[in-house]
Short mmCIF file of C-alpha atoms and ligand atoms in Angstrom, two decimals:
data_model
loop_
_atom_site.label_atom_id
_atom_site.label_comp_id
_atom_site.label_asym_id
_atom_site.label_seq_id
_atom_site.Cartn_x
_atom_site.Cartn_y
_atom_site.Cartn_z
CA UNK A 1 87.15 83.94 108.63
CA UNK A 2 86.24 83.86 104.93
CA UNK A 3 88.35 86.98 104.39
CA UNK A 4 91.42 84.98 105.29
CA UNK A 5 90.65 82.60 102.43
CA UNK A 6 90.44 85.63 100.15
CA UNK A 7 93.98 86.59 101.16
CA UNK A 8 95.09 83.35 99.50
CA UNK A 9 92.77 83.69 96.50
CA UNK A 10 94.18 87.18 95.94
CA UNK A 11 97.82 86.17 95.82
CA UNK A 12 98.17 87.35 92.21
CA UNK A 13 97.28 90.92 93.21
CA UNK A 14 99.56 90.67 96.24
CA UNK A 15 102.39 89.46 93.98
CA UNK A 16 101.92 92.25 91.42
CA UNK A 17 102.15 94.78 94.23
CA UNK A 18 105.21 93.11 95.72
CA UNK A 19 107.11 93.48 92.44
CA UNK A 20 106.57 97.24 92.73
CA UNK A 21 107.94 97.65 96.26
CA UNK A 22 110.95 99.96 96.53
CA UNK A 23 114.19 99.24 98.30
CA UNK A 24 114.98 101.78 101.01
CA UNK A 25 118.24 102.65 102.72
CA UNK A 26 121.72 102.04 101.41
CA UNK A 27 122.67 99.44 98.81
CA UNK A 28 125.38 96.85 99.49
CA UNK A 29 127.53 95.65 96.62
CA UNK A 30 129.20 92.33 95.83
CA UNK A 31 131.55 90.57 96.24
CA UNK A 32 130.15 88.80 99.30
CA UNK A 33 131.88 85.95 101.11
CA UNK A 34 128.54 84.19 101.49
CA UNK A 35 124.80 84.61 101.83
CA UNK A 36 122.82 83.87 104.97
CA UNK A 37 119.02 84.07 105.06
CA UNK A 38 117.47 84.44 108.49
CA UNK A 39 113.83 84.01 109.57
CA UNK A 40 111.33 81.79 111.35
CA UNK A 41 108.06 80.10 110.39
CA UNK A 42 106.03 81.74 107.64
CA UNK A 43 108.87 84.20 107.04
CA UNK A 44 111.61 81.60 107.37
CA UNK A 45 110.20 79.47 104.55
CA UNK A 46 111.42 82.21 102.19
CA UNK A 47 114.97 81.26 103.22
CA UNK A 48 114.37 77.63 102.23
CA UNK A 49 113.22 78.66 98.76
CA UNK A 50 116.04 81.19 98.31
CA UNK A 51 118.53 78.54 99.42
CA UNK A 52 117.49 76.20 96.59
CA UNK A 53 117.66 78.98 93.99
CA UNK A 54 120.93 80.40 95.30
CA UNK A 55 122.78 77.10 95.52
CA UNK A 56 122.00 76.55 91.83
CA UNK A 57 123.07 80.03 90.73
CA UNK A 58 125.69 81.51 93.08
CA UNK A 59 129.29 80.45 93.51
CA UNK A 60 129.47 81.55 97.15
CA UNK A 61 128.35 79.60 100.22
CA UNK A 62 124.67 79.93 101.15
CA UNK A 63 123.11 79.05 104.47
CA UNK A 64 119.85 79.46 106.37
CA UNK A 65 119.53 80.33 110.06
CA UNK A 66 116.35 79.54 112.00
CA UNK A 67 117.79 80.03 115.46
CA UNK A 68 119.08 82.65 117.92
CA UNK A 69 122.72 82.64 116.80
CA UNK A 70 124.88 82.59 113.69
CA UNK A 71 127.36 79.83 112.87
CA UNK A 72 130.89 80.92 113.86
CA UNK A 73 132.01 80.96 110.22
CA UNK A 74 129.48 83.63 109.18
CA UNK A 75 131.09 87.03 109.65
CA UNK A 76 132.55 90.10 107.98
CA UNK A 77 131.91 90.30 104.24
CA UNK A 78 128.80 88.07 104.31
CA UNK A 79 125.41 89.31 103.13
CA UNK A 80 122.48 88.66 105.46
CA UNK A 81 118.82 88.89 104.45
CA UNK A 82 116.56 88.88 107.50
CA UNK A 83 112.88 88.15 106.86
CA UNK A 84 110.27 88.71 109.55
CA UNK A 85 106.73 89.64 108.63
CA UNK A 86 105.95 91.20 112.02
CA UNK A 87 109.51 92.48 112.39
CA UNK A 88 109.40 91.43 116.04
CA UNK A 89 110.52 87.81 116.06
CA UNK A 90 113.08 87.29 118.81
CA UNK A 91 115.23 84.71 117.09
CA UNK A 92 115.49 86.83 113.94
CA UNK A 93 116.23 90.10 115.75
CA UNK A 94 118.88 88.41 117.86
CA UNK A 95 120.68 87.04 114.81
CA UNK A 96 120.51 90.37 112.95
CA UNK A 97 122.08 92.21 115.90
CA UNK A 98 124.78 89.55 116.18
CA UNK A 99 125.43 89.82 112.43
CA UNK A 100 125.78 93.62 112.55
CA UNK A 101 128.22 93.34 115.46
CA UNK A 102 130.30 90.85 113.42
CA UNK A 103 130.47 93.12 110.36
CA UNK A 104 127.91 91.24 108.27
CA UNK A 105 126.17 93.35 105.60
CA UNK A 106 122.57 92.99 106.79
CA UNK A 107 119.36 93.76 104.92
CA UNK A 108 115.74 93.33 105.97
CA UNK A 109 112.24 92.44 104.81
CA UNK A 110 109.35 93.16 107.21
CA UNK A 111 105.97 94.86 107.43
CA UNK A 112 107.13 96.97 110.38
CA UNK A 113 108.21 96.31 113.96
CA UNK A 114 111.69 96.40 115.42
CA UNK A 115 113.35 95.02 112.34
CA UNK A 116 112.31 98.06 110.29
CA UNK A 117 113.32 100.35 113.19
CA UNK A 118 116.71 98.67 113.27
CA UNK A 119 117.10 98.89 109.50
CA UNK A 120 116.36 102.63 109.58
CA UNK A 121 118.70 103.23 112.52
CA UNK A 122 121.58 101.23 111.01
CA UNK A 123 120.85 102.49 107.47
CA UNK A 124 120.42 98.97 106.16
CA UNK A 125 118.80 98.20 102.83
CA UNK A 126 115.20 97.10 103.41
CA UNK A 127 111.80 96.53 101.84
CA UNK A 128 108.67 97.19 103.87
CA UNK A 129 105.81 94.93 102.77
CA UNK A 130 102.12 95.63 103.36
CA UNK A 131 100.82 94.98 106.86
CA UNK A 132 97.48 93.37 107.72
CA UNK A 133 98.22 89.79 106.67
CA UNK A 134 99.22 86.74 108.67
CA UNK A 135 102.88 86.00 107.85
CA UNK A 136 101.89 82.79 106.04
CA UNK A 137 99.28 84.50 103.88
CA UNK A 138 101.85 87.15 102.89
CA UNK A 139 104.14 84.54 101.32
CA UNK A 140 104.22 86.01 97.77
CA UNK A 141 105.02 89.46 99.16
CA UNK A 142 107.81 88.09 101.35
CA UNK A 143 109.34 85.82 98.70
CA UNK A 144 109.16 88.27 95.81
CA UNK A 145 110.48 91.20 97.80
CA UNK A 146 113.36 89.07 99.05
CA UNK A 147 114.26 88.13 95.47
CA UNK A 148 113.93 91.77 94.46
CA UNK A 149 116.14 92.95 97.32
CA UNK A 150 118.77 90.32 96.48
CA UNK A 151 118.80 91.51 92.87
CA UNK A 152 119.30 95.14 93.97
CA UNK A 153 122.19 93.97 96.12
CA UNK A 154 123.83 92.30 93.12
CA UNK A 155 122.63 88.71 93.56
CA UNK A 156 120.02 88.11 90.87
CA UNK A 157 118.63 84.61 91.35
CA UNK A 158 115.68 84.65 89.01
CA UNK A 159 115.12 86.60 85.80
CA UNK A 160 111.47 86.69 85.07
CA UNK A 161 109.42 87.13 88.24
CA UNK A 162 106.67 88.90 86.28
CA UNK A 163 106.16 85.74 84.31
CA UNK A 164 106.43 83.43 87.35
CA UNK A 165 103.53 85.10 89.15
CA UNK A 166 101.13 84.34 86.28
CA UNK A 167 100.53 80.91 87.84
CA UNK A 168 98.58 82.74 90.54
CA UNK A 169 96.01 84.12 88.09
CA UNK A 170 94.00 80.90 87.87
CA UNK A 171 92.23 80.71 91.21
CA UNK A 172 89.62 78.20 89.94
CA UNK A 173 92.39 75.75 89.14
CA UNK A 174 94.04 76.36 92.54
CA UNK A 175 90.69 75.81 94.22
CA UNK A 176 90.04 72.54 92.37
CA UNK A 177 93.51 71.21 93.27
CA UNK A 178 92.97 72.30 96.88
CA UNK A 179 89.75 70.27 97.00
CA UNK A 180 91.72 67.21 95.86
CA UNK A 181 94.25 67.76 98.65
CA UNK A 182 91.45 68.13 101.24
CA UNK A 183 89.91 64.86 100.08
CA UNK A 184 93.27 63.12 100.45
CA UNK A 185 94.03 64.39 103.96
CA UNK A 186 90.54 64.31 105.54
CA UNK A 187 90.68 62.19 108.70
CA UNK A 188 94.35 61.36 108.15
CA UNK A 189 97.75 62.69 109.24
CA UNK A 190 99.34 64.07 106.06
CA UNK A 191 102.95 63.25 105.24
CA UNK A 192 104.19 65.64 102.57
CA UNK A 193 107.06 64.05 100.65
CA UNK A 194 109.32 65.87 98.18
CA UNK A 195 112.78 65.83 96.65
CA UNK A 196 115.45 68.10 98.16
CA UNK A 197 114.67 70.73 95.55
CA UNK A 198 110.96 70.84 96.40
CA UNK A 199 111.36 70.14 100.11
CA UNK A 200 110.49 73.79 100.87
CA UNK A 201 107.06 73.00 99.41
CA UNK A 202 106.64 69.96 101.65
CA UNK A 203 107.62 72.04 104.67
CA UNK A 204 105.34 74.84 103.59
CA UNK A 205 102.42 72.38 103.22
CA UNK A 206 103.12 70.87 106.65
CA UNK A 207 103.27 74.31 108.26
CA UNK A 208 100.06 75.43 106.58
CA UNK A 209 98.16 72.40 107.87
CA UNK A 210 99.65 72.91 111.34
CA UNK A 211 98.84 76.60 111.56
CA UNK A 212 95.59 76.94 109.62
CA UNK A 213 93.88 73.61 110.30
CA UNK A 214 95.54 72.89 113.69
CA UNK A 215 96.47 69.34 112.72
CA UNK A 216 99.66 67.36 112.97
CA UNK A 217 101.50 66.91 109.69
CA UNK A 218 104.98 65.84 108.60
CA UNK A 219 107.39 66.78 105.83
CA UNK A 220 109.82 64.21 104.45
CA UNK A 221 112.70 64.68 102.04
CA UNK A 222 113.92 62.31 99.33
CA UNK A 223 116.52 60.76 98.92
CA UNK A 224 117.03 60.69 102.73
CA UNK A 225 113.50 59.23 102.94
CA UNK A 226 114.77 56.08 101.21
CA UNK A 227 117.26 55.47 104.04
CA UNK A 228 114.91 55.44 107.05
CA UNK A 229 111.35 56.73 106.65
CA UNK A 230 110.61 54.13 103.96
CA UNK A 231 110.95 51.41 106.58
CA UNK A 232 108.48 53.11 108.92
CA UNK A 233 105.86 52.74 106.21
CA UNK A 234 106.30 48.94 106.26
CA UNK A 235 104.24 48.74 109.42
CA UNK A 236 101.93 51.71 109.01
CA UNK A 237 98.84 51.35 111.15
CA UNK A 238 97.95 54.97 111.83
CA UNK A 239 95.43 56.91 109.73
CA UNK A 240 98.01 58.53 107.45
CA UNK A 241 98.13 59.86 103.90
CA UNK A 242 101.20 60.37 101.70
CA UNK A 243 101.05 63.54 99.61
CA UNK A 244 103.85 63.24 97.08
CA UNK A 245 105.23 66.24 95.18
CA UNK A 246 106.21 64.55 91.91
CA UNK A 247 108.20 66.61 89.47
CA UNK A 248 108.04 65.66 85.80
CA UNK A 249 110.81 63.24 84.84
CA UNK A 250 111.98 62.47 88.39
CA UNK A 251 112.11 58.67 88.47
CA UNK A 252 112.96 58.53 92.17
CA UNK A 253 109.80 60.43 93.15
CA UNK A 254 107.81 58.11 90.89
CA UNK A 255 109.36 55.18 92.74
CA UNK A 256 108.34 56.72 96.09
CA UNK A 257 104.70 57.12 95.04
CA UNK A 258 104.53 53.67 93.38
CA UNK A 259 106.21 51.99 96.34
CA UNK A 260 103.74 53.50 98.83
CA UNK A 261 100.75 52.69 96.65
CA UNK A 262 101.95 49.08 96.41
CA UNK A 263 102.08 49.00 100.23
CA UNK A 264 98.42 50.02 100.37
CA UNK A 265 99.09 53.53 101.66
CA UNK A 266 96.60 56.22 100.54
CA UNK A 267 98.74 58.34 98.19
CA UNK A 268 97.96 61.62 96.50
CA UNK A 269 100.33 62.70 93.72
CA UNK A 270 100.81 66.41 93.14
CA UNK A 271 102.34 66.91 89.69
CA UNK A 272 105.00 69.61 89.54
CA UNK A 273 105.66 71.07 86.14
CA UNK A 274 109.36 71.77 86.83
CA UNK A 275 109.95 74.45 84.19
CA UNK A 276 109.95 77.44 86.57
CA UNK A 277 110.95 76.93 90.19
CA UNK A 278 109.48 80.16 91.58
CA UNK A 279 106.23 79.60 89.64
CA UNK A 280 105.95 76.03 90.97
CA UNK A 281 106.59 77.14 94.54
CA UNK A 282 104.01 79.93 94.33
CA UNK A 283 101.38 77.75 92.65
CA UNK A 284 101.61 74.82 95.06
CA UNK A 285 101.94 77.05 98.12
CA UNK A 286 98.67 78.66 97.10
CA UNK A 287 97.03 75.26 96.61
CA UNK A 288 98.05 73.87 100.02
CA UNK A 289 97.25 77.22 101.64
CA UNK A 290 93.71 77.23 100.28
CA UNK A 291 93.33 73.53 101.16
CA UNK A 292 94.42 74.06 104.77
CA UNK A 293 92.17 77.12 105.26
CA UNK A 294 89.12 75.41 103.72
CA UNK A 295 89.84 72.29 105.74
CA UNK A 296 89.88 74.40 108.92
CA UNK A 297 86.63 76.12 107.98
CA UNK A 298 84.98 72.74 107.31
CA UNK A 299 86.03 71.63 110.80
CA UNK A 300 84.68 74.87 112.30
CA UNK A 301 88.21 75.99 113.25
CA UNK A 302 89.39 79.59 112.91
CA UNK A 303 92.37 79.35 110.53
CA UNK A 304 93.75 82.77 111.50
CA UNK A 305 94.34 82.19 115.19
CA UNK A 306 97.60 80.55 116.27
CA UNK A 307 97.34 80.88 120.03
CA UNK A 308 100.12 78.39 120.82
CA UNK A 309 102.60 80.44 118.76
CA UNK A 310 101.56 83.53 120.74
CA UNK A 311 102.06 81.58 123.96
CA UNK A 312 105.54 80.47 122.84
CA UNK A 313 106.44 84.05 121.89
CA UNK A 314 105.21 85.40 125.25
CA UNK A 315 107.31 82.75 127.00
CA UNK A 316 110.40 83.77 125.00
CA UNK A 317 109.84 87.41 125.90
CA UNK A 318 109.75 86.64 129.62
CA UNK A 319 112.66 84.21 129.33
CA UNK A 320 114.85 86.76 127.55
CA UNK A 321 113.53 89.57 129.79
CA UNK A 322 112.59 91.79 126.87
CA UNK A 323 109.75 94.32 126.93
C1 F6R B 401 102.90 82.17 110.04
C2 F6R B 401 103.13 82.47 111.43
C3 F6R B 401 104.42 82.09 112.08
C4 F6R B 401 105.36 83.28 111.99
C5 F6R B 401 106.58 83.06 112.87
C6 F6R B 401 107.60 84.18 112.75
O1 F6R B 401 101.74 82.77 109.61
O2 F6R B 401 102.31 83.11 112.04
O3 F6R B 401 104.98 80.93 111.53
O4 F6R B 401 105.75 83.47 110.66
O5 F6R B 401 106.15 82.97 114.20
O6 F6R B 401 106.99 85.42 112.86
P1 F6R B 401 107.32 86.52 111.76
O7 F6R B 401 106.94 85.93 110.46
O8 F6R B 401 106.49 87.70 112.12
O9 F6R B 401 108.79 86.79 111.90
#
């Protein structure tokens, strides 16, 4: 079980390797009518991060699909990046096949499985990441190879990935911050709250606590939070904790944390530097990853095993009558 924790501690090495992956297959070229990023769970979170980066940089529509089908308006001339660590996720495979049949220019990131088989058969551009991880512990490899693939396909979203990964060098700092997060969430249901820009981090943190520690957790997004969720906190009675991703200079996030503290809610602020989006996402994903794994280990829970996800996937297989 301790080896799984090492997967997170070793993210810097994983990231360095990811920047050296090669793109196989053909290379699509712009212009594209839009960009769609497809994937579920620990692979799908890459789409959330890419969405934030792409909406700030690109002048084409960008969307994410975490479902079995594409929106009607995604079709010929669009670029699709499909991310599936196993390469065998039903929802993702279904959408990729639909995209190819609609004339979408598809590309793939996976460690193997049917997605790589499909990419080879259809001569799609693809990057094959190292196998042997859980999808969630392969996050740097999945994110960085997606950004690399996008760049090769003419959509550079971030210039200095080599510099961004340096935040992963300091594992002692990540460990110390993880201990603070564990202290804040112990015995409580964590609510991770972030601005729209950092919402992928809140979702990532929620998912990590779900999958590694087997606990319920929630992710909330500001400013929408101020229009409904804020009222729920008026009558909080449950053992909850608010974990607030506070980026430097964001007065609204400061209000959120101050407001909750004034209501007596246990609040933990996580200070986001804000100068490099990819660096911030990697750093805080590592912190919450380590926290959730250590938390599981403290509870005597195996962080690697996600038997309910396996059960859901087996159900899907029988439902869709696939072998
Ligand atoms: C994360 C995890 C799941 C999977 C999801 C999709 O570690 O196990 O969230 O990421 O079930 O599977 P993949 O990533 O293989 O497409």
